[in-house]
């Protein structure tokens, strides 16, 4: 387990300790905690998370940069082709030749532009695929254990609450039994006097 993982688990244990030792609100399952302390621990957890999650913005910026470079290259070739075409249109023969060459240059530029776009999309797709794998690994390594831990903690709390409820029911039944027994004694006492 990495140092970041250990730090996150320690912070979660600290958070759990705060919740377990917090003052309870009478007649409820709510606890009173220091919101600043909880906020600081959450902030520390965020800072301790692996850097892979922070790569999402970098991948987006990289995608924009590659697409902009491809577009700039495409525009540059188109401008160069148009300038060359305008220069060569002095006579009909030159004009026809220029049109032919300009068409070839434009076709080549469009082909090159498509190639650059495809390459950039492939690169971005690979980056996103790698990031997706890292996120899945994070979910397996960090989120699932945290979820299991919280589920276990909540199940323990729920068991305790059920136990408390049962204890209250037992106490209520004992009180009702005593009252019924007391009522029977008073009723029989009244009959004895008659």
mmCIF file of N, CA, C and O in Angstrom, residues 66-155:
data_model
loop_
_atom_site.group_PDB
_atom_site.id
_atom_site.type_symbol
_atom_site.label_atom_id
_atom_site.label_comp_id
_atom_site.label_asym_id
_atom_site.label_seq_id
_atom_site.Cartn_x
_atom_site.Cartn_y
_atom_site.Cartn_z
ATOM 1 N N UNK A 66 -3.503 20.077 -28.842
ATOM 2 C CA UNK A 66 -3.238 19.268 -30.045
ATOM 3 C C UNK A 66 -4.196 19.649 -31.166
ATOM 4 O O UNK A 66 -3.793 19.816 -32.328
ATOM 5 N N UNK A 67 -5.473 19.815 -30.846
ATOM 6 C CA UNK A 67 -6.455 20.182 -31.868
ATOM 7 C C UNK A 67 -6.146 21.571 -32.422
ATOM 8 O O UNK A 67 -6.219 21.797 -33.635
ATOM 9 N N UNK A 68 -5.778 22.501 -31.542
ATOM 10 C CA UNK A 68 -5.440 23.857 -32.007
ATOM 11 C C UNK A 68 -4.199 23.851 -32.893
ATOM 12 O O UNK A 68 -4.141 24.576 -33.897
ATOM 13 N N UNK A 69 -3.208 23.040 -32.544
ATOM 14 C CA UNK A 69 -2.009 22.938 -33.384
ATOM 15 C C UNK A 69 -2.346 22.364 -34.752
ATOM 16 O O UNK A 69 -1.855 22.847 -35.782
ATOM 17 N N UNK A 70 -3.198 21.332 -34.772
ATOM 18 C CA UNK A 70 -3.600 20.731 -36.050
ATOM 19 C C UNK A 70 -4.366 21.741 -36.898
ATOM 20 O O UNK A 70 -4.140 21.848 -38.111
ATOM 21 N N UNK A 71 -5.249 22.508 -36.270
ATOM 22 C CA UNK A 71 -6.015 23.519 -37.009
ATOM 23 C C UNK A 71 -5.096 24.623 -37.531
ATOM 24 O O UNK A 71 -5.234 25.070 -38.675
ATOM 25 N N UNK A 72 -4.142 25.061 -36.692
ATOM 26 C CA UNK A 72 -3.207 26.101 -37.137
ATOM 27 C C UNK A 72 -2.376 25.605 -38.314
ATOM 28 O O UNK A 72 -2.152 26.342 -39.289
ATOM 29 N N UNK A 73 -1.919 24.355 -38.261
ATOM 30 C CA UNK A 73 -1.154 23.767 -39.367
ATOM 31 C C UNK A 73 -2.007 23.701 -40.631
ATOM 32 O O UNK A 73 -1.559 24.032 -41.720
ATOM 33 N N UNK A 74 -3.242 23.276 -40.451
ATOM 34 C CA UNK A 74 -4.173 23.186 -41.587
ATOM 35 C C UNK A 74 -4.388 24.572 -42.196
ATOM 36 O O UNK A 74 -4.307 24.761 -43.413
ATOM 37 N N UNK A 75 -4.661 25.583 -41.343
ATOM 38 C CA UNK A 75 -4.884 26.949 -41.837
ATOM 39 C C UNK A 75 -3.645 27.495 -42.540
ATOM 40 O O UNK A 75 -3.747 28.171 -43.572
ATOM 41 N N UNK A 76 -2.468 27.192 -41.986
ATOM 42 C CA UNK A 76 -1.224 27.670 -42.584
ATOM 43 C C UNK A 76 -1.038 27.100 -43.990
ATOM 44 O O UNK A 76 -0.675 27.814 -44.930
ATOM 45 N N UNK A 77 -1.313 25.812 -44.148
ATOM 46 C CA UNK A 77 -1.166 25.179 -45.462
ATOM 47 C C UNK A 77 -2.188 25.746 -46.446
ATOM 48 O O UNK A 77 -1.873 26.008 -47.613
ATOM 49 N N UNK A 78 -3.408 25.974 -45.987
ATOM 50 C CA UNK A 78 -4.453 26.545 -46.856
ATOM 51 C C UNK A 78 -4.055 27.948 -47.304
ATOM 52 O O UNK A 78 -4.181 28.298 -48.484
ATOM 53 N N UNK A 79 -3.578 28.762 -46.376
ATOM 54 C CA UNK A 79 -3.163 30.132 -46.724
ATOM 55 C C UNK A 79 -2.015 30.088 -47.726
ATOM 56 O O UNK A 79 -2.005 30.825 -48.734
ATOM 57 N N UNK A 80 -1.056 29.206 -47.489
ATOM 58 C CA UNK A 80 0.078 29.081 -48.416
ATOM 59 C C UNK A 80 -0.405 28.630 -49.793
ATOM 60 O O UNK A 80 0.068 29.137 -50.826
ATOM 61 N N UNK A 81 -1.347 27.710 -49.829
ATOM 62 C CA UNK A 81 -1.876 27.221 -51.108
ATOM 63 C C UNK A 81 -2.606 28.336 -51.854
ATOM 64 O O UNK A 81 -2.457 28.485 -53.077
ATOM 65 N N UNK A 82 -3.389 29.121 -51.121
ATOM 66 C CA UNK A 82 -4.122 30.224 -51.775
ATOM 67 C C UNK A 82 -3.161 31.280 -52.316
ATOM 68 O O UNK A 82 -3.343 31.785 -53.431
ATOM 69 N N UNK A 83 -2.129 31.596 -51.540
ATOM 70 C CA UNK A 83 -1.145 32.582 -52.005
ATOM 71 C C UNK A 83 -0.422 32.082 -53.257
ATOM 72 O O UNK A 83 -0.219 32.837 -54.214
ATOM 73 N N UNK A 84 -0.062 30.820 -53.221
ATOM 74 C CA UNK A 84 0.622 30.250 -54.381
ATOM 75 C C UNK A 84 -0.303 30.260 -55.592
ATOM 76 O O UNK A 84 0.115 30.577 -56.714
ATOM 77 N N UNK A 85 -1.571 29.954 -55.384
ATOM 78 C CA UNK A 85 -2.532 29.932 -56.491
ATOM 79 C C UNK A 85 -2.706 31.339 -57.082
ATOM 80 O O UNK A 85 -2.731 31.513 -58.306
ATOM 81 N N UNK A 86 -2.807 32.342 -56.216
ATOM 82 C CA UNK A 86 -2.968 33.723 -56.709
ATOM 83 C C UNK A 86 -1.747 34.183 -57.509
ATOM 84 O O UNK A 86 -1.867 34.897 -58.510
ATOM 85 N N UNK A 87 -0.576 33.779 -57.063
ATOM 86 C CA UNK A 87 0.660 34.161 -57.749
ATOM 87 C C UNK A 87 0.749 33.549 -59.147
ATOM 88 O O UNK A 87 1.249 34.166 -60.089
ATOM 89 N N UNK A 88 0.272 32.329 -59.291
ATOM 90 C CA UNK A 88 0.429 31.600 -60.547
ATOM 91 C C UNK A 88 -0.666 31.866 -61.594
ATOM 92 O O UNK A 88 -0.611 31.325 -62.686
ATOM 93 N N UNK A 89 -1.647 32.674 -61.278
ATOM 94 C CA UNK A 89 -2.760 32.884 -62.211
ATOM 95 C C UNK A 89 -2.514 34.016 -63.222
ATOM 96 O O UNK A 89 -3.459 34.656 -63.656
ATOM 97 N N UNK A 90 -1.307 34.257 -63.624
ATOM 98 C CA UNK A 90 -1.010 35.337 -64.571
ATOM 99 C C UNK A 90 -1.487 34.995 -65.972
ATOM 100 O O UNK A 90 -1.947 35.867 -66.703
ATOM 101 N N UNK A 91 -1.387 33.816 -66.422
ATOM 102 C CA UNK A 91 -1.853 33.431 -67.768
ATOM 103 C C UNK A 91 -2.759 32.230 -67.630
ATOM 104 O O UNK A 91 -2.831 31.572 -66.572
ATOM 105 N N UNK A 92 -3.459 31.904 -68.703
ATOM 106 C CA UNK A 92 -4.384 30.768 -68.684
ATOM 107 C C UNK A 92 -3.673 29.459 -68.400
ATOM 108 O O UNK A 92 -4.162 28.627 -67.626
ATOM 109 N N UNK A 93 -2.517 29.253 -69.038
ATOM 110 C CA UNK A 93 -1.780 28.013 -68.828
ATOM 111 C C UNK A 93 -1.299 27.959 -67.384
ATOM 112 O O UNK A 93 -1.450 26.936 -66.701
ATOM 113 N N UNK A 94 -0.742 29.077 -66.970
ATOM 114 C CA UNK A 94 -0.261 29.126 -65.580
ATOM 115 C C UNK A 94 -1.442 28.984 -64.624
ATOM 116 O O UNK A 94 -1.357 28.323 -63.589
ATOM 117 N N UNK A 95 -2.570 29.629 -65.008
ATOM 118 C CA UNK A 95 -3.757 29.558 -64.165
ATOM 119 C C UNK A 95 -4.239 28.116 -64.027
ATOM 120 O O UNK A 95 -4.538 27.659 -62.911
ATOM 121 N N UNK A 96 -4.331 27.406 -65.156
ATOM 122 C CA UNK A 96 -4.769 25.995 -65.100
ATOM 123 C C UNK A 96 -3.794 25.161 -64.258
ATOM 124 O O UNK A 96 -4.208 24.333 -63.458
ATOM 125 N N UNK A 97 -2.517 25.401 -64.483
ATOM 126 C CA UNK A 97 -1.507 24.677 -63.711
ATOM 127 C C UNK A 97 -1.618 25.028 -62.221
ATOM 128 O O UNK A 97 -1.508 24.163 -61.348
ATOM 129 N N UNK A 98 -1.845 26.316 -61.974
ATOM 130 C CA UNK A 98 -1.977 26.768 -60.586
ATOM 131 C C UNK A 98 -3.197 26.129 -59.922
ATOM 132 O O UNK A 98 -3.128 25.700 -58.761
ATOM 133 N N UNK A 99 -4.299 26.097 -60.651
ATOM 134 C CA UNK A 99 -5.510 25.482 -60.095
ATOM 135 C C UNK A 99 -5.276 23.999 -59.790
ATOM 136 O O UNK A 99 -5.721 23.485 -58.760
ATOM 137 N N UNK A 100 -4.581 23.361 -60.731
ATOM 138 C CA UNK A 100 -4.283 21.942 -60.543
ATOM 139 C C UNK A 100 -3.412 21.744 -59.292
ATOM 140 O O UNK A 100 -3.683 20.885 -58.448
ATOM 141 N N UNK A 101 -2.350 22.573 -59.199
ATOM 142 C CA UNK A 101 -1.454 22.464 -58.056
ATOM 143 C C UNK A 101 -2.156 22.861 -56.749
ATOM 144 O O UNK A 101 -1.956 22.230 -55.699
ATOM 145 N N UNK A 102 -2.945 23.926 -56.828
ATOM 146 C CA UNK A 102 -3.667 24.374 -55.632
ATOM 147 C C UNK A 102 -4.614 23.275 -55.146
ATOM 148 O O UNK A 102 -4.721 23.022 -53.937
ATOM 149 N N UNK A 103 -5.298 22.634 -56.083
ATOM 150 C CA UNK A 103 -6.191 21.527 -55.708
ATOM 151 C C UNK A 103 -5.436 20.409 -55.020
ATOM 152 O O UNK A 103 -5.902 19.844 -54.015
ATOM 153 N N UNK A 104 -4.245 20.104 -55.583
ATOM 154 C CA UNK A 104 -3.428 19.042 -54.985
ATOM 155 C C UNK A 104 -2.957 19.449 -53.593
ATOM 156 O O UNK A 104 -2.980 18.640 -52.647
ATOM 157 N N UNK A 105 -2.527 20.733 -53.474
ATOM 158 C CA UNK A 105 -2.057 21.212 -52.169
ATOM 159 C C UNK A 105 -3.206 21.214 -51.159
ATOM 160 O O UNK A 105 -3.053 20.784 -50.005
ATOM 161 N N UNK A 106 -4.386 21.684 -51.603
ATOM 162 C CA UNK A 106 -5.538 21.704 -50.701
ATOM 163 C C UNK A 106 -5.928 20.284 -50.297
ATOM 164 O O UNK A 106 -6.187 20.007 -49.114
ATOM 165 N N UNK A 107 -5.943 19.375 -51.277
ATOM 166 C CA UNK A 107 -6.270 17.975 -50.971
ATOM 167 C C UNK A 107 -5.253 17.400 -49.981
ATOM 168 O O UNK A 107 -5.614 16.699 -49.029
ATOM 169 N N UNK A 108 -3.973 17.739 -50.253
ATOM 170 C CA UNK A 108 -2.928 17.250 -49.352
ATOM 171 C C UNK A 108 -3.077 17.872 -47.965
ATOM 172 O O UNK A 108 -2.924 17.176 -46.942
ATOM 173 N N UNK A 109 -3.411 19.170 -47.945
ATOM 174 C CA UNK A 109 -3.598 19.849 -46.659
ATOM 175 C C UNK A 109 -4.784 19.258 -45.904
ATOM 176 O O UNK A 109 -4.710 19.022 -44.690
ATOM 177 N N UNK A 110 -5.868 19.017 -46.616
ATOM 178 C CA UNK A 110 -7.039 18.418 -45.971
ATOM 179 C C UNK A 110 -6.720 17.011 -45.473
ATOM 180 O O UNK A 110 -7.120 16.618 -44.368
ATOM 181 N N UNK A 111 -5.985 16.270 -46.300
ATOM 182 C CA UNK A 111 -5.586 14.926 -45.901
ATOM 183 C C UNK A 111 -4.673 14.985 -44.674
ATOM 184 O O UNK A 111 -4.842 14.213 -43.721
ATOM 185 N N UNK A 112 -3.728 15.913 -44.715
ATOM 186 C CA UNK A 112 -2.819 16.069 -43.576
ATOM 187 C C UNK A 112 -3.591 16.523 -42.327
ATOM 188 O O UNK A 112 -3.322 16.052 -41.215
ATOM 189 N N UNK A 113 -4.553 17.426 -42.524
ATOM 190 C CA UNK A 113 -5.380 17.899 -41.410
ATOM 191 C C UNK A 113 -6.170 16.750 -40.792
ATOM 192 O O UNK A 113 -6.242 16.628 -39.565
ATOM 193 N N UNK A 114 -6.766 15.904 -41.658
ATOM 194 C CA UNK A 114 -7.509 14.745 -41.157
ATOM 195 C C UNK A 114 -6.571 13.803 -40.404
ATOM 196 O O UNK A 114 -6.913 13.271 -39.346
ATOM 197 N N UNK A 115 -5.385 13.590 -40.983
ATOM 198 C CA UNK A 115 -4.400 12.711 -40.338
ATOM 199 C C UNK A 115 -4.016 13.260 -38.960
ATOM 200 O O UNK A 115 -3.969 12.522 -37.969
ATOM 201 N N UNK A 116 -3.755 14.574 -38.885
ATOM 202 C CA UNK A 116 -3.381 15.193 -37.614
ATOM 203 C C UNK A 116 -4.518 15.079 -36.594
ATOM 204 O O UNK A 116 -4.285 14.797 -35.414
ATOM 205 N N UNK A 117 -5.750 15.289 -37.055
ATOM 206 C CA UNK A 117 -6.898 15.160 -36.153
ATOM 207 C C UNK A 117 -7.014 13.728 -35.637
ATOM 208 O O UNK A 117 -7.225 13.506 -34.439
ATOM 209 N N UNK A 118 -6.888 12.756 -36.561
ATOM 210 C CA UNK A 118 -6.992 11.356 -36.149
ATOM 211 C C UNK A 118 -5.898 11.002 -35.145
ATOM 212 O O UNK A 118 -6.148 10.308 -34.155
ATOM 213 N N UNK A 119 -4.685 11.457 -35.427
ATOM 214 C CA UNK A 119 -3.581 11.177 -34.506
ATOM 215 C C UNK A 119 -3.834 11.809 -33.132
ATOM 216 O O UNK A 119 -3.571 11.200 -32.107
ATOM 217 N N UNK A 120 -4.336 13.049 -33.146
ATOM 218 C CA UNK A 120 -4.614 13.706 -31.866
ATOM 219 C C UNK A 120 -5.731 12.986 -31.127
ATOM 220 O O UNK A 120 -5.676 12.802 -29.914
ATOM 221 N N UNK A 121 -6.765 12.531 -31.861
ATOM 222 C CA UNK A 121 -7.849 11.788 -31.213
ATOM 223 C C UNK A 121 -7.343 10.457 -30.652
ATOM 224 O O UNK A 121 -7.737 10.049 -29.554
ATOM 225 N N UNK A 122 -6.451 9.801 -31.399
ATOM 226 C CA UNK A 122 -5.882 8.541 -30.902
ATOM 227 C C UNK A 122 -5.062 8.790 -29.634
ATOM 228 O O UNK A 122 -5.152 8.032 -28.666
ATOM 229 N N UNK A 123 -4.281 9.846 -29.653
ATOM 230 C CA UNK A 123 -3.456 10.179 -28.495
ATOM 231 C C UNK A 123 -4.333 10.493 -27.280
ATOM 232 O O UNK A 123 -4.111 9.999 -26.173
ATOM 233 N N UNK A 124 -5.356 11.321 -27.503
ATOM 234 C CA UNK A 124 -6.262 11.683 -26.421
ATOM 235 C C UNK A 124 -7.015 10.456 -25.922
ATOM 236 O O UNK A 124 -7.195 10.263 -24.714
ATOM 237 N N UNK A 125 -7.454 9.591 -26.849
ATOM 238 C CA UNK A 125 -8.154 8.374 -26.467
ATOM 239 C C UNK A 125 -7.261 7.498 -25.594
ATOM 240 O O UNK A 125 -7.705 6.935 -24.592
ATOM 241 N N UNK A 126 -5.983 7.391 -25.972
ATOM 242 C CA UNK A 126 -5.057 6.590 -25.161
ATOM 243 C C UNK A 126 -4.879 7.204 -23.775
ATOM 244 O O UNK A 126 -4.887 6.499 -22.765
ATOM 245 N N UNK A 127 -4.760 8.532 -23.722
ATOM 246 C CA UNK A 127 -4.620 9.210 -22.435
ATOM 247 C C UNK A 127 -5.864 8.980 -21.575
ATOM 248 O O UNK A 127 -5.757 8.682 -20.379
ATOM 249 N N UNK A 128 -7.028 9.111 -22.184
ATOM 250 C CA UNK A 128 -8.274 8.900 -21.441
ATOM 251 C C UNK A 128 -8.415 7.451 -21.009
ATOM 252 O O UNK A 128 -8.894 7.160 -19.912
ATOM 253 N N UNK A 129 -8.006 6.504 -21.874
ATOM 254 C CA UNK A 129 -8.052 5.081 -21.527
ATOM 255 C C UNK A 129 -7.148 4.801 -20.321
ATOM 256 O O UNK A 129 -7.546 4.125 -19.373
ATOM 257 N N UNK A 130 -5.927 5.354 -20.362
ATOM 258 C CA UNK A 130 -5.006 5.174 -19.234
ATOM 259 C C UNK A 130 -5.586 5.782 -17.957
ATOM 260 O O UNK A 130 -5.501 5.195 -16.873
ATOM 261 N N UNK A 131 -6.171 6.982 -18.100
ATOM 262 C CA UNK A 131 -6.758 7.635 -16.945
ATOM 263 C C UNK A 131 -7.943 6.821 -16.421
ATOM 264 O O UNK A 131 -8.120 6.664 -15.209
ATOM 265 N N UNK A 132 -8.737 6.271 -17.330
ATOM 266 C CA UNK A 132 -9.882 5.439 -16.944
ATOM 267 C C UNK A 132 -9.402 4.227 -16.137
ATOM 268 O O UNK A 132 -9.999 3.872 -15.122
ATOM 269 N N UNK A 133 -8.316 3.599 -16.589
ATOM 270 C CA UNK A 133 -7.757 2.462 -15.848
ATOM 271 C C UNK A 133 -7.277 2.891 -14.468
ATOM 272 O O UNK A 133 -7.456 2.168 -13.491
ATOM 273 N N UNK A 134 -6.645 4.083 -14.404
ATOM 274 C CA UNK A 134 -6.164 4.571 -13.119
ATOM 275 C C UNK A 134 -7.331 4.861 -12.172
ATOM 276 O O UNK A 134 -7.264 4.572 -10.984
ATOM 277 N N UNK A 135 -8.402 5.434 -12.719
ATOM 278 C CA UNK A 135 -9.583 5.718 -11.898
ATOM 279 C C UNK A 135 -10.201 4.419 -11.406
ATOM 280 O O UNK A 135 -10.601 4.303 -10.245
ATOM 281 N N UNK A 136 -10.276 3.410 -12.289
ATOM 282 C CA UNK A 136 -10.816 2.102 -11.875
ATOM 283 C C UNK A 136 -9.942 1.509 -10.772
ATOM 284 O O UNK A 136 -10.450 0.939 -9.808
ATOM 285 N N UNK A 137 -8.623 1.679 -10.907
ATOM 286 C CA UNK A 137 -7.696 1.163 -9.885
ATOM 287 C C UNK A 137 -7.902 1.914 -8.571
ATOM 288 O O UNK A 137 -7.911 1.314 -7.496
ATOM 289 N N UNK A 138 -8.100 3.234 -8.669
ATOM 290 C CA UNK A 138 -8.366 4.025 -7.467
ATOM 291 C C UNK A 138 -9.655 3.557 -6.792
ATOM 292 O O UNK A 138 -9.711 3.447 -5.570
ATOM 293 N N UNK A 139 -10.669 3.309 -7.610
ATOM 294 C CA UNK A 139 -11.939 2.845 -7.052
ATOM 295 C C UNK A 139 -11.741 1.530 -6.321
ATOM 296 O O UNK A 139 -12.266 1.322 -5.232
ATOM 297 N N UNK A 140 -10.936 0.639 -6.905
ATOM 298 C CA UNK A 140 -10.688 -0.662 -6.286
ATOM 299 C C UNK A 140 -9.813 -0.525 -5.044
ATOM 300 O O UNK A 140 -10.091 -1.116 -4.011
ATOM 301 N N UNK A 141 -8.763 0.289 -5.147
ATOM 302 C CA UNK A 141 -7.787 0.391 -4.061
ATOM 303 C C UNK A 141 -8.236 1.294 -2.912
ATOM 304 O O UNK A 141 -7.859 1.070 -1.766
ATOM 305 N N UNK A 142 -9.021 2.333 -3.213
ATOM 306 C CA UNK A 142 -9.345 3.307 -2.181
ATOM 307 C C UNK A 142 -10.838 3.396 -1.886
ATOM 308 O O UNK A 142 -11.262 3.288 -0.743
ATOM 309 N N UNK A 143 -11.625 3.643 -2.947
ATOM 310 C CA UNK A 143 -13.041 3.926 -2.728
ATOM 311 C C UNK A 143 -13.774 2.705 -2.183
ATOM 312 O O UNK A 143 -14.544 2.817 -1.230
ATOM 313 N N UNK A 144 -13.536 1.506 -2.778
ATOM 314 C CA UNK A 144 -14.241 0.305 -2.321
ATOM 315 C C UNK A 144 -13.899 -0.019 -0.862
ATOM 316 O O UNK A 144 -14.801 -0.281 -0.072
ATOM 317 N N UNK A 145 -12.590 0.028 -0.462
ATOM 318 C CA UNK A 145 -12.306 -0.217 0.961
ATOM 319 C C UNK A 145 -12.975 0.815 1.877
ATOM 320 O O UNK A 145 -13.469 0.463 2.947
ATOM 321 N N UNK A 146 -13.000 2.095 1.440
ATOM 322 C CA UNK A 146 -13.661 3.110 2.256
ATOM 323 C C UNK A 146 -15.150 2.801 2.358
ATOM 324 O O UNK A 146 -15.741 2.895 3.434
ATOM 325 N N UNK A 147 -15.755 2.424 1.231
ATOM 326 C CA UNK A 147 -17.181 2.096 1.208
ATOM 327 C C UNK A 147 -17.458 0.902 2.120
ATOM 328 O O UNK A 147 -18.415 0.913 2.898
ATOM 329 N N UNK A 148 -16.614 -0.129 2.026
ATOM 330 C CA UNK A 148 -16.778 -1.305 2.891
ATOM 331 C C UNK A 148 -16.653 -0.908 4.363
ATOM 332 O O UNK A 148 -17.415 -1.368 5.218
ATOM 333 N N UNK A 149 -15.675 -0.038 4.647
ATOM 334 C CA UNK A 149 -15.449 0.412 6.013
ATOM 335 C C UNK A 149 -16.663 1.177 6.540
ATOM 336 O O UNK A 149 -17.140 0.926 7.657
ATOM 337 N N UNK A 150 -17.192 2.108 5.742
ATOM 338 C CA UNK A 150 -18.361 2.873 6.151
ATOM 339 C C UNK A 150 -19.581 1.968 6.307
ATOM 340 O O UNK A 150 -20.370 2.124 7.240
ATOM 341 N N UNK A 151 -19.739 0.992 5.381
ATOM 342 C CA UNK A 151 -20.867 0.069 5.479
ATOM 343 C C UNK A 151 -20.777 -0.726 6.770
ATOM 344 O O UNK A 151 -21.771 -0.887 7.487
ATOM 345 N N UNK A 152 -19.586 -1.210 7.084
ATOM 346 C CA UNK A 152 -19.382 -1.971 8.315
ATOM 347 C C UNK A 152 -19.681 -1.101 9.535
ATOM 348 O O UNK A 152 -20.348 -1.532 10.477
ATOM 349 N N UNK A 153 -19.214 0.154 9.505
ATOM 350 C CA UNK A 153 -19.436 1.068 10.613
ATOM 351 C C UNK A 153 -20.936 1.347 10.783
ATOM 352 O O UNK A 153 -21.468 1.295 11.897
ATOM 353 N N UNK A 154 -21.639 1.595 9.668
ATOM 354 C CA UNK A 154 -23.077 1.878 9.724
ATOM 355 C C UNK A 154 -23.863 0.650 10.171
ATOM 356 O O UNK A 154 -24.843 0.767 10.910
ATOM 357 N N UNK A 155 -23.435 -0.547 9.740
ATOM 358 C CA UNK A 155 -24.100 -1.769 10.193
ATOM 359 C C UNK A 155 -23.945 -1.929 11.702
ATOM 360 O O UNK A 155 -24.875 -2.349 12.390
#
